[in-house]
Amino acid sequence: MLRLAGISDVDEANRWLNEVYIGEHNARFAVAPAEEGSAFPFVGDLDNVLCVQAERVVSNDNTVRYRGRVLQIPQQKHRRHYVKATVRVHEYPDGRLGVFHGPRQLASYDAAGALTEEVKKSAA
């Protein structure tokens, strides 16, 4: 199609694609959606999907070691300790950390590994 349009360089091709071809292509092949909304809805917490997750076993002092940091798991209402339990450490793109046991978040930490106030209140 580019040759038929007399186009021989990349800049001309990009301009032609944006100004001519995309509109013609959409007019020819576009189909109206059967219902409103996205065809790919996401149900969940995107923050906990787009993070590095690593399993760790809780030590005898109720801590988890992760990349040179020692993360103390605070006392929980529903369980006294997590010694020998397997937990997941989530490392978020901004450096924050979270410790999870199943779906339950046990603690949240800043990038240095210090327990954040927000979780201290909810974990006690």
PDB file of C-alpha atoms in Angstrom:
ATOM      1  CA  MET A   1       0.000   0.000   0.000  1.00  0.00           C
ATOM      2  CA  LEU A   2       2.843   2.364   0.745  1.00  0.00           C
ATOM      3  CA  ARG A   3       4.329   1.842  -2.714  1.00  0.00           C
ATOM      4  CA  LEU A   4       0.938   2.455  -4.340  1.00  0.00           C
ATOM      5  CA  ALA A   5       0.710   5.724  -2.390  1.00  0.00           C
ATOM      6  CA  GLY A   6       4.169   6.722  -3.665  1.00  0.00           C
ATOM      7  CA  ILE A   7       5.753   6.628  -0.207  1.00  0.00           C
ATOM      8  CA  SER A   8       9.431   5.737   0.092  1.00  0.00           C
ATOM      9  CA  ASP A   9      10.652   6.955   3.510  1.00  0.00           C
ATOM     10  CA  VAL A  10       9.740   6.305   7.130  1.00  0.00           C
ATOM     11  CA  ASP A  11       8.567   9.823   8.021  1.00  0.00           C
ATOM     12  CA  GLU A  12       6.156   9.900   5.044  1.00  0.00           C
ATOM     13  CA  ALA A  13       4.937   6.403   5.929  1.00  0.00           C
ATOM     14  CA  ASN A  14       4.213   7.333   9.542  1.00  0.00           C
ATOM     15  CA  ARG A  15       2.352  10.473   8.471  1.00  0.00           C
ATOM     16  CA  TRP A  16       0.310   8.504   5.906  1.00  0.00           C
ATOM     17  CA  LEU A  17      -0.535   5.780   8.435  1.00  0.00           C
ATOM     18  CA  ASN A  18      -1.830   8.352  10.939  1.00  0.00           C
ATOM     19  CA  GLU A  19      -3.636  10.628   8.500  1.00  0.00           C
ATOM     20  CA  VAL A  20      -5.022   8.158   5.944  1.00  0.00           C
ATOM     21  CA  TYR A  21      -4.695   4.445   6.616  1.00  0.00           C
ATOM     22  CA  ILE A  22      -5.865   4.117  10.248  1.00  0.00           C
ATOM     23  CA  GLY A  23      -9.099   6.001   9.545  1.00  0.00           C
ATOM     24  CA  GLU A  24      -9.832   3.936   6.424  1.00  0.00           C
ATOM     25  CA  HIS A  25      -8.979   0.688   8.218  1.00  0.00           C
ATOM     26  CA  ASN A  26     -11.257   1.498  11.169  1.00  0.00           C
ATOM     27  CA  ALA A  27     -14.107   2.543   8.884  1.00  0.00           C
ATOM     28  CA  ARG A  28     -13.844  -0.755   7.003  1.00  0.00           C
ATOM     29  CA  PHE A  29     -13.283  -3.224   9.866  1.00  0.00           C
ATOM     30  CA  ALA A  30     -14.598  -1.638  13.081  1.00  0.00           C
ATOM     31  CA  VAL A  31     -17.533  -3.353  14.772  1.00  0.00           C
ATOM     32  CA  ALA A  32     -19.707  -1.678  17.373  1.00  0.00           C
ATOM     33  CA  PRO A  33     -19.440  -3.354  20.800  1.00  0.00           C
ATOM     34  CA  ALA A  34     -22.346  -5.545  21.886  1.00  0.00           C
ATOM     35  CA  GLU A  35     -22.331  -3.914  25.328  1.00  0.00           C
ATOM     36  CA  GLU A  36     -20.778  -0.928  27.031  1.00  0.00           C
ATOM     37  CA  GLY A  37     -17.522  -1.197  28.996  1.00  0.00           C
ATOM     38  CA  SER A  38     -14.239  -3.014  28.623  1.00  0.00           C
ATOM     39  CA  ALA A  39     -13.981  -6.506  27.199  1.00  0.00           C
ATOM     40  CA  PHE A  40     -11.145  -7.121  29.659  1.00  0.00           C
ATOM     41  CA  PRO A  41     -12.277  -5.998  33.109  1.00  0.00           C
ATOM     42  CA  PHE A  42      -9.753  -6.425  35.883  1.00  0.00           C
ATOM     43  CA  VAL A  43     -11.076  -7.540  39.216  1.00  0.00           C
ATOM     44  CA  GLY A  44      -8.447  -7.295  41.902  1.00  0.00           C
ATOM     45  CA  ASP A  45      -5.741  -5.181  43.394  1.00  0.00           C
ATOM     46  CA  LEU A  46      -3.372  -4.138  40.629  1.00  0.00           C
ATOM     47  CA  ASP A  47      -0.764  -2.951  43.154  1.00  0.00           C
ATOM     48  CA  ASN A  48      -0.355  -6.508  44.453  1.00  0.00           C
ATOM     49  CA  VAL A  49      -0.237  -7.996  40.974  1.00  0.00           C
ATOM     50  CA  LEU A  50       2.470  -5.688  39.623  1.00  0.00           C
ATOM     51  CA  CYS A  51       5.059  -6.374  42.301  1.00  0.00           C
ATOM     52  CA  VAL A  52       7.869  -8.799  43.034  1.00  0.00           C
ATOM     53  CA  GLN A  53       6.630 -11.622  45.271  1.00  0.00           C
ATOM     54  CA  ALA A  54       8.900 -13.929  47.235  1.00  0.00           C
ATOM     55  CA  GLU A  55       8.072 -16.674  49.732  1.00  0.00           C
ATOM     56  CA  ARG A  56       9.830 -16.722  53.071  1.00  0.00           C
ATOM     57  CA  VAL A  57       9.542 -18.819  56.245  1.00  0.00           C
ATOM     58  CA  VAL A  58       9.056 -16.824  59.441  1.00  0.00           C
ATOM     59  CA  SER A  59      11.945 -17.172  61.905  1.00  0.00           C
ATOM     60  CA  ASN A  60      11.659 -18.060  65.611  1.00  0.00           C
ATOM     61  CA  ASP A  61      11.670 -14.360  66.522  1.00  0.00           C
ATOM     62  CA  ASN A  62       8.597 -13.717  64.283  1.00  0.00           C
ATOM     63  CA  THR A  63      10.684 -11.951  61.630  1.00  0.00           C
ATOM     64  CA  VAL A  64      11.206 -12.408  57.922  1.00  0.00           C
ATOM     65  CA  ARG A  65      14.481 -11.663  56.167  1.00  0.00           C
ATOM     66  CA  TYR A  66      14.248 -10.081  52.751  1.00  0.00           C
ATOM     67  CA  ARG A  67      17.138  -8.604  50.724  1.00  0.00           C
ATOM     68  CA  GLY A  68      19.233  -7.672  53.733  1.00  0.00           C
ATOM     69  CA  ARG A  69      16.326  -6.317  55.776  1.00  0.00           C
ATOM     70  CA  VAL A  70      14.749  -7.906  58.834  1.00  0.00           C
ATOM     71  CA  LEU A  71      10.972  -7.396  58.821  1.00  0.00           C
ATOM     72  CA  GLN A  72       9.347  -7.780  62.230  1.00  0.00           C
ATOM     73  CA  ILE A  73       5.773  -9.057  62.003  1.00  0.00           C
ATOM     74  CA  PRO A  74       3.699  -7.190  64.592  1.00  0.00           C
ATOM     75  CA  GLN A  75       1.353  -8.973  66.986  1.00  0.00           C
ATOM     76  CA  GLN A  76      -1.959  -9.809  65.323  1.00  0.00           C
ATOM     77  CA  LYS A  77      -5.481 -10.067  66.775  1.00  0.00           C
ATOM     78  CA  HIS A  78      -6.222 -13.380  65.086  1.00  0.00           C
ATOM     79  CA  ARG A  79      -2.920 -15.192  65.708  1.00  0.00           C
ATOM     80  CA  ARG A  80      -0.152 -14.837  68.310  1.00  0.00           C
ATOM     81  CA  HIS A  81       2.779 -15.520  65.988  1.00  0.00           C
ATOM     82  CA  TYR A  82       3.721 -16.847  62.557  1.00  0.00           C
ATOM     83  CA  VAL A  83       6.854 -18.802  63.533  1.00  0.00           C
ATOM     84  CA  LYS A  84       7.636 -21.411  60.825  1.00  0.00           C
ATOM     85  CA  ALA A  85       4.726 -20.204  58.677  1.00  0.00           C
ATOM     86  CA  THR A  86       5.337 -19.555  54.990  1.00  0.00           C
ATOM     87  CA  VAL A  87       4.522 -15.956  54.060  1.00  0.00           C
ATOM     88  CA  ARG A  88       4.860 -13.836  50.921  1.00  0.00           C
ATOM     89  CA  VAL A  89       6.859 -10.633  50.805  1.00  0.00           C
ATOM     90  CA  HIS A  90       5.610  -8.161  48.202  1.00  0.00           C
ATOM     91  CA  GLU A  91       8.113  -5.584  46.949  1.00  0.00           C
ATOM     92  CA  TYR A  92       6.328  -2.731  45.185  1.00  0.00           C
ATOM     93  CA  PRO A  93       7.919  -0.590  42.445  1.00  0.00           C
ATOM     94  CA  ASP A  94       8.313   2.366  44.844  1.00  0.00           C
ATOM     95  CA  GLY A  95      10.313   0.215  47.296  1.00  0.00           C
ATOM     96  CA  ARG A  96       7.565  -0.389  49.851  1.00  0.00           C
ATOM     97  CA  LEU A  97       7.197  -3.908  51.226  1.00  0.00           C
ATOM     98  CA  GLY A  98       4.259  -5.940  52.478  1.00  0.00           C
ATOM     99  CA  VAL A  99       4.102  -9.291  54.253  1.00  0.00           C
ATOM    100  CA  PHE A 100       1.130 -11.545  53.496  1.00  0.00           C
ATOM    101  CA  HIS A 101      -0.131 -14.810  54.921  1.00  0.00           C
ATOM    102  CA  GLY A 102      -2.609 -16.097  52.364  1.00  0.00           C
ATOM    103  CA  PRO A 103      -4.842 -13.168  51.391  1.00  0.00           C
ATOM    104  CA  ARG A 104      -4.259 -11.325  54.695  1.00  0.00           C
ATOM    105  CA  GLN A 105      -1.694  -8.531  54.854  1.00  0.00           C
ATOM    106  CA  LEU A 106       0.183  -8.826  58.116  1.00  0.00           C
ATOM    107  CA  ALA A 107       2.371  -5.747  57.844  1.00  0.00           C
ATOM    108  CA  SER A 108       3.527  -2.950  55.591  1.00  0.00           C
ATOM    109  CA  TYR A 109       7.015  -1.426  55.535  1.00  0.00           C
ATOM    110  CA  ASP A 110       8.778   1.503  53.946  1.00  0.00           C
ATOM    111  CA  ALA A 111      11.716   0.953  51.579  1.00  0.00           C
ATOM    112  CA  ALA A 112      14.167   0.786  54.495  1.00  0.00           C
ATOM    113  CA  GLY A 113      12.160  -1.984  56.186  1.00  0.00           C
ATOM    114  CA  ALA A 114      10.573   0.125  58.946  1.00  0.00           C
ATOM    115  CA  LEU A 115       7.008  -0.785  59.875  1.00  0.00           C
ATOM    116  CA  THR A 116       4.593   1.890  58.618  1.00  0.00           C
ATOM    117  CA  GLU A 117       2.157   3.591  60.999  1.00  0.00           C
ATOM    118  CA  GLU A 118      -0.897   2.743  58.919  1.00  0.00           C
ATOM    119  CA  VAL A 119      -0.410  -0.992  59.469  1.00  0.00           C
ATOM    120  CA  LYS A 120       0.710  -0.633  63.086  1.00  0.00           C
ATOM    121  CA  LYS A 121      -2.801   0.678  63.860  1.00  0.00           C
ATOM    122  CA  SER A 122      -4.681  -1.994  61.899  1.00  0.00           C
ATOM    123  CA  ALA A 123      -2.477  -4.954  62.952  1.00  0.00           C
ATOM    124  CA  ALA A 124      -2.788  -4.393  66.709  1.00  0.00           C
TER     125      ALA A 124
END
